[in-house]
Amino acid sequence: MLSLQKYCYCQNVIIMDILESMKKRAQNNLRRIVLPEGDEPRTLEAANIILRESVADIILIGDSNTIAQMASEKNLEYIAKAHIVDPKTNEKMPEYANLLYELRKAKGMTKEEALLKVQDPLYLGCLMIKNGDADGELAGARGTTADTIRPAFQILKTKPGISVVSGAFLMFTKAQEYGENGFLLFADCAVNPCPTAEELAQIAVSTAQTAKSLGGVEPRVAMLSFSTQGSAKHPLVDKVIEATSIARSLAPDVLIDGELQLDAAIVGKVAQLKAPNSPVAGKANVLVFPDLQAGNIGYKLVERFSGADAVGPILQGIAKPVNDLSRGCKVQDIVQMIIITANQAID
């Protein structure tokens, strides 16, 4: 029988330490995680592992007969412990529909539209969280990031003081001289194509919070650019400088510096030459990219060229934990993201 450790295995011992710590924390603080794609094969297999290891209470949305048949065919005996919500028969559907109507009527939604929309598992999952019937959600094995985020925006909204949702990756590299023994956080790599200075600042603050709550590290945040402390002049550089100032005002207790080039942010010798007085340069463990193109390309380059493990994206800024999966995800990815979602729900 395959274990949770088998599904969380990687060559870097740091990821095992962090995930094992998060797993134990989740086991000691059981949270209800809803999986809207309840009859998706990889999701069902991951749910079985989580239930067997008692990491979270799992809620599966889908046809109860279909889920039961799939579990039987795959010998997923622990799926019997899951709570299955079938949109066609669940007695609380009118209650959820009314909740959605009350939340969206100012935007023109009618009661009839709410009754139809609540049949969508992604909307239903967020409504369950809003109603206090679940603590977090993980989806995306079948749909797009936009499909996952849209209901969360409409129903759960964002955290106080935060107006932007972003996506961070936990990056576990073999280059132990960087970050925290090779562990860094990259953001935003998933959501915002071209953030404003204010949005970039919020992304920095959100990622610093993720570094603390999930990574267990004190964040040292580098606001990345193609310039280091005035070495180049351009409106794009100005945006990063402004974002750095805003981020510092939002989180005065967090070490944040910018603008910094990547080498100045993580390489000590380069930092001594380019930014000798920076509290972050040369030892950054949180890298905030200036836009989505840079972030998405950057994490994939590190992942592919160095053999790093990229765990995420972890969605930040939503009032309650909602996370997204890649449609190409493996069972291992889903298991890891359920653990992460459960930990976000504890905080």
PDB file of C-alpha atoms in Angstrom, residues 149-274:
ATOM      1  CA  ILE A 149     -10.790  31.832  -8.620  1.00  0.00           C
ATOM      2  CA  ARG A 150     -13.990  33.404  -9.966  1.00  0.00           C
ATOM      3  CA  PRO A 151     -16.393  31.851  -7.399  1.00  0.00           C
ATOM      4  CA  ALA A 152     -13.912  32.541  -4.607  1.00  0.00           C
ATOM      5  CA  PHE A 153     -13.791  36.224  -5.563  1.00  0.00           C
ATOM      6  CA  GLN A 154     -17.568  36.469  -5.758  1.00  0.00           C
ATOM      7  CA  ILE A 155     -18.407  34.500  -2.617  1.00  0.00           C
ATOM      8  CA  LEU A 156     -15.454  34.576  -0.207  1.00  0.00           C
ATOM      9  CA  LYS A 157     -13.794  37.789  -1.385  1.00  0.00           C
ATOM     10  CA  THR A 158     -10.332  38.864  -0.214  1.00  0.00           C
ATOM     11  CA  LYS A 159      -8.705  39.263   3.189  1.00  0.00           C
ATOM     12  CA  PRO A 160      -8.988  42.618   4.994  1.00  0.00           C
ATOM     13  CA  GLY A 161      -6.491  45.087   3.561  1.00  0.00           C
ATOM     14  CA  ILE A 162      -5.845  42.898   0.511  1.00  0.00           C
ATOM     15  CA  SER A 163      -7.536  43.428  -2.856  1.00  0.00           C
ATOM     16  CA  VAL A 164      -5.437  41.142  -5.048  1.00  0.00           C
ATOM     17  CA  VAL A 165      -5.192  37.356  -5.240  1.00  0.00           C
ATOM     18  CA  SER A 166      -1.787  35.970  -6.158  1.00  0.00           C
ATOM     19  CA  GLY A 167      -0.082  32.631  -6.608  1.00  0.00           C
ATOM     20  CA  ALA A 168       3.121  31.603  -4.820  1.00  0.00           C
ATOM     21  CA  PHE A 169       5.310  28.560  -5.316  1.00  0.00           C
ATOM     22  CA  LEU A 170       7.354  26.844  -2.649  1.00  0.00           C
ATOM     23  CA  MET A 171      10.646  26.211  -4.444  1.00  0.00           C
ATOM     24  CA  PHE A 172      12.862  23.430  -3.131  1.00  0.00           C
ATOM     25  CA  THR A 173      16.224  23.563  -4.887  1.00  0.00           C
ATOM     26  CA  LYS A 174      19.453  21.625  -4.486  1.00  0.00           C
ATOM     27  CA  ALA A 175      21.442  24.879  -4.269  1.00  0.00           C
ATOM     28  CA  GLN A 176      21.621  25.090  -0.484  1.00  0.00           C
ATOM     29  CA  GLU A 177      23.609  28.333  -0.572  1.00  0.00           C
ATOM     30  CA  TYR A 178      20.452  30.210  -1.608  1.00  0.00           C
ATOM     31  CA  GLY A 179      17.409  31.137   0.456  1.00  0.00           C
ATOM     32  CA  GLU A 180      16.908  28.833   3.432  1.00  0.00           C
ATOM     33  CA  ASN A 181      19.191  25.921   2.530  1.00  0.00           C
ATOM     34  CA  GLY A 182      17.790  25.948  -0.999  1.00  0.00           C
ATOM     35  CA  PHE A 183      14.191  26.758  -0.031  1.00  0.00           C
ATOM     36  CA  LEU A 184      12.606  29.935  -1.454  1.00  0.00           C
ATOM     37  CA  LEU A 185       9.177  31.331  -2.294  1.00  0.00           C
ATOM     38  CA  PHE A 186       8.402  32.788  -5.739  1.00  0.00           C
ATOM     39  CA  ALA A 187       5.424  35.070  -6.492  1.00  0.00           C
ATOM     40  CA  ASP A 188       3.332  35.990  -8.378  1.00  0.00           C
ATOM     41  CA  CYS A 189       3.685  33.082 -10.789  1.00  0.00           C
ATOM     42  CA  ALA A 190       0.056  32.299 -11.509  1.00  0.00           C
ATOM     43  CA  VAL A 191      -2.538  35.065 -11.439  1.00  0.00           C
ATOM     44  CA  ASN A 192      -1.732  38.739 -12.198  1.00  0.00           C
ATOM     45  CA  PRO A 193      -0.341  39.540 -15.663  1.00  0.00           C
ATOM     46  CA  CYS A 194       0.742  43.114 -14.949  1.00  0.00           C
ATOM     47  CA  PRO A 195       0.225  44.191 -11.314  1.00  0.00           C
ATOM     48  CA  THR A 196       0.242  47.831 -10.321  1.00  0.00           C
ATOM     49  CA  ALA A 197       2.683  49.076  -7.685  1.00  0.00           C
ATOM     50  CA  GLU A 198      -0.056  48.746  -5.031  1.00  0.00           C
ATOM     51  CA  GLU A 199      -0.878  45.197  -6.152  1.00  0.00           C
ATOM     52  CA  LEU A 200       2.786  44.237  -6.277  1.00  0.00           C
ATOM     53  CA  ALA A 201       3.178  45.475  -2.708  1.00  0.00           C
ATOM     54  CA  GLN A 202       0.216  43.385  -1.571  1.00  0.00           C
ATOM     55  CA  ILE A 203       1.683  40.341  -3.322  1.00  0.00           C
ATOM     56  CA  ALA A 204       4.921  40.881  -1.388  1.00  0.00           C
ATOM     57  CA  VAL A 205       3.091  41.095   1.946  1.00  0.00           C
ATOM     58  CA  SER A 206       0.927  38.043   1.196  1.00  0.00           C
ATOM     59  CA  THR A 207       3.966  35.988   0.199  1.00  0.00           C
ATOM     60  CA  ALA A 208       5.824  37.004   3.342  1.00  0.00           C
ATOM     61  CA  GLN A 209       2.855  35.737   5.364  1.00  0.00           C
ATOM     62  CA  THR A 210       2.930  32.469   3.418  1.00  0.00           C
ATOM     63  CA  ALA A 211       6.658  32.108   4.133  1.00  0.00           C
ATOM     64  CA  LYS A 212       5.936  32.372   7.838  1.00  0.00           C
ATOM     65  CA  SER A 213       2.802  30.261   8.072  1.00  0.00           C
ATOM     66  CA  LEU A 214       3.682  27.451   5.664  1.00  0.00           C
ATOM     67  CA  GLY A 215       7.449  27.577   5.247  1.00  0.00           C
ATOM     68  CA  GLY A 216       8.192  28.315   8.881  1.00  0.00           C
ATOM     69  CA  VAL A 217      10.836  30.912   7.953  1.00  0.00           C
ATOM     70  CA  GLU A 218      11.296  34.575   8.694  1.00  0.00           C
ATOM     71  CA  PRO A 219      10.790  36.248   5.303  1.00  0.00           C
ATOM     72  CA  ARG A 220      13.452  38.345   3.625  1.00  0.00           C
ATOM     73  CA  VAL A 221      11.635  39.762   0.617  1.00  0.00           C
ATOM     74  CA  ALA A 222      13.377  40.895  -2.552  1.00  0.00           C
ATOM     75  CA  MET A 223      11.415  43.017  -5.010  1.00  0.00           C
ATOM     76  CA  LEU A 224      13.005  41.935  -8.282  1.00  0.00           C
ATOM     77  CA  SER A 225      13.850  44.114 -11.268  1.00  0.00           C
ATOM     78  CA  PHE A 226      16.478  44.487 -13.981  1.00  0.00           C
ATOM     79  CA  SER A 227      17.956  47.269 -11.844  1.00  0.00           C
ATOM     80  CA  THR A 228      19.604  47.314  -8.424  1.00  0.00           C
ATOM     81  CA  GLN A 229      19.209  50.433  -6.324  1.00  0.00           C
ATOM     82  CA  GLY A 230      19.119  52.866  -9.194  1.00  0.00           C
ATOM     83  CA  SER A 231      21.533  51.171 -11.611  1.00  0.00           C
ATOM     84  CA  ALA A 232      18.955  51.613 -14.393  1.00  0.00           C
ATOM     85  CA  LYS A 233      16.236  54.180 -15.063  1.00  0.00           C
ATOM     86  CA  HIS A 234      12.882  53.127 -16.510  1.00  0.00           C
ATOM     87  CA  PRO A 235       9.170  53.346 -15.639  1.00  0.00           C
ATOM     88  CA  LEU A 236       9.189  49.591 -14.928  1.00  0.00           C
ATOM     89  CA  VAL A 237      11.923  50.145 -12.356  1.00  0.00           C
ATOM     90  CA  ASP A 238       9.978  53.041 -10.860  1.00  0.00           C
ATOM     91  CA  LYS A 239       7.014  50.726 -10.330  1.00  0.00           C
ATOM     92  CA  VAL A 240       9.111  48.281  -8.324  1.00  0.00           C
ATOM     93  CA  ILE A 241      10.605  51.103  -6.247  1.00  0.00           C
ATOM     94  CA  GLU A 242       7.117  52.406  -5.471  1.00  0.00           C
ATOM     95  CA  ALA A 243       5.871  48.896  -4.681  1.00  0.00           C
ATOM     96  CA  THR A 244       8.764  48.409  -2.252  1.00  0.00           C
ATOM     97  CA  SER A 245       7.860  51.602  -0.401  1.00  0.00           C
ATOM     98  CA  ILE A 246       4.185  50.617  -0.177  1.00  0.00           C
ATOM     99  CA  ALA A 247       5.011  47.075   0.976  1.00  0.00           C
ATOM    100  CA  ARG A 248       7.227  48.415   3.752  1.00  0.00           C
ATOM    101  CA  SER A 249       4.403  50.635   4.987  1.00  0.00           C
ATOM    102  CA  LEU A 250       1.953  47.718   4.881  1.00  0.00           C
ATOM    103  CA  ALA A 251       4.299  45.370   6.763  1.00  0.00           C
ATOM    104  CA  PRO A 252       6.876  47.437   8.687  1.00  0.00           C
ATOM    105  CA  ASP A 253       8.004  44.402  10.684  1.00  0.00           C
ATOM    106  CA  VAL A 254       9.027  42.424   7.551  1.00  0.00           C
ATOM    107  CA  LEU A 255      12.411  42.793   5.829  1.00  0.00           C
ATOM    108  CA  ILE A 256      11.583  44.014   2.309  1.00  0.00           C
ATOM    109  CA  ASP A 257      14.006  45.608  -0.114  1.00  0.00           C
ATOM    110  CA  GLY A 258      14.120  46.597  -3.755  1.00  0.00           C
ATOM    111  CA  GLU A 259      14.625  47.164  -6.474  1.00  0.00           C
ATOM    112  CA  LEU A 260      17.088  44.261  -6.716  1.00  0.00           C
ATOM    113  CA  GLN A 261      18.388  42.210  -9.595  1.00  0.00           C
ATOM    114  CA  LEU A 262      18.147  38.475  -9.050  1.00  0.00           C
ATOM    115  CA  ASP A 263      21.863  37.936  -8.476  1.00  0.00           C
ATOM    116  CA  ALA A 264      21.995  40.813  -6.002  1.00  0.00           C
ATOM    117  CA  ALA A 265      19.015  39.319  -4.178  1.00  0.00           C
ATOM    118  CA  ILE A 266      20.422  35.839  -3.598  1.00  0.00           C
ATOM    119  CA  VAL A 267      24.224  35.872  -4.144  1.00  0.00           C
ATOM    120  CA  GLY A 268      26.228  37.256  -1.239  1.00  0.00           C
ATOM    121  CA  LYS A 269      29.291  38.346  -3.222  1.00  0.00           C
ATOM    122  CA  VAL A 270      27.166  40.171  -5.771  1.00  0.00           C
ATOM    123  CA  ALA A 271      25.124  41.810  -3.011  1.00  0.00           C
ATOM    124  CA  GLN A 272      28.318  43.177  -1.424  1.00  0.00           C
ATOM    125  CA  LEU A 273      29.142  44.926  -4.699  1.00  0.00           C
ATOM    126  CA  LYS A 274      25.683  46.100  -5.765  1.00  0.00           C
TER     127      LYS A 274
END
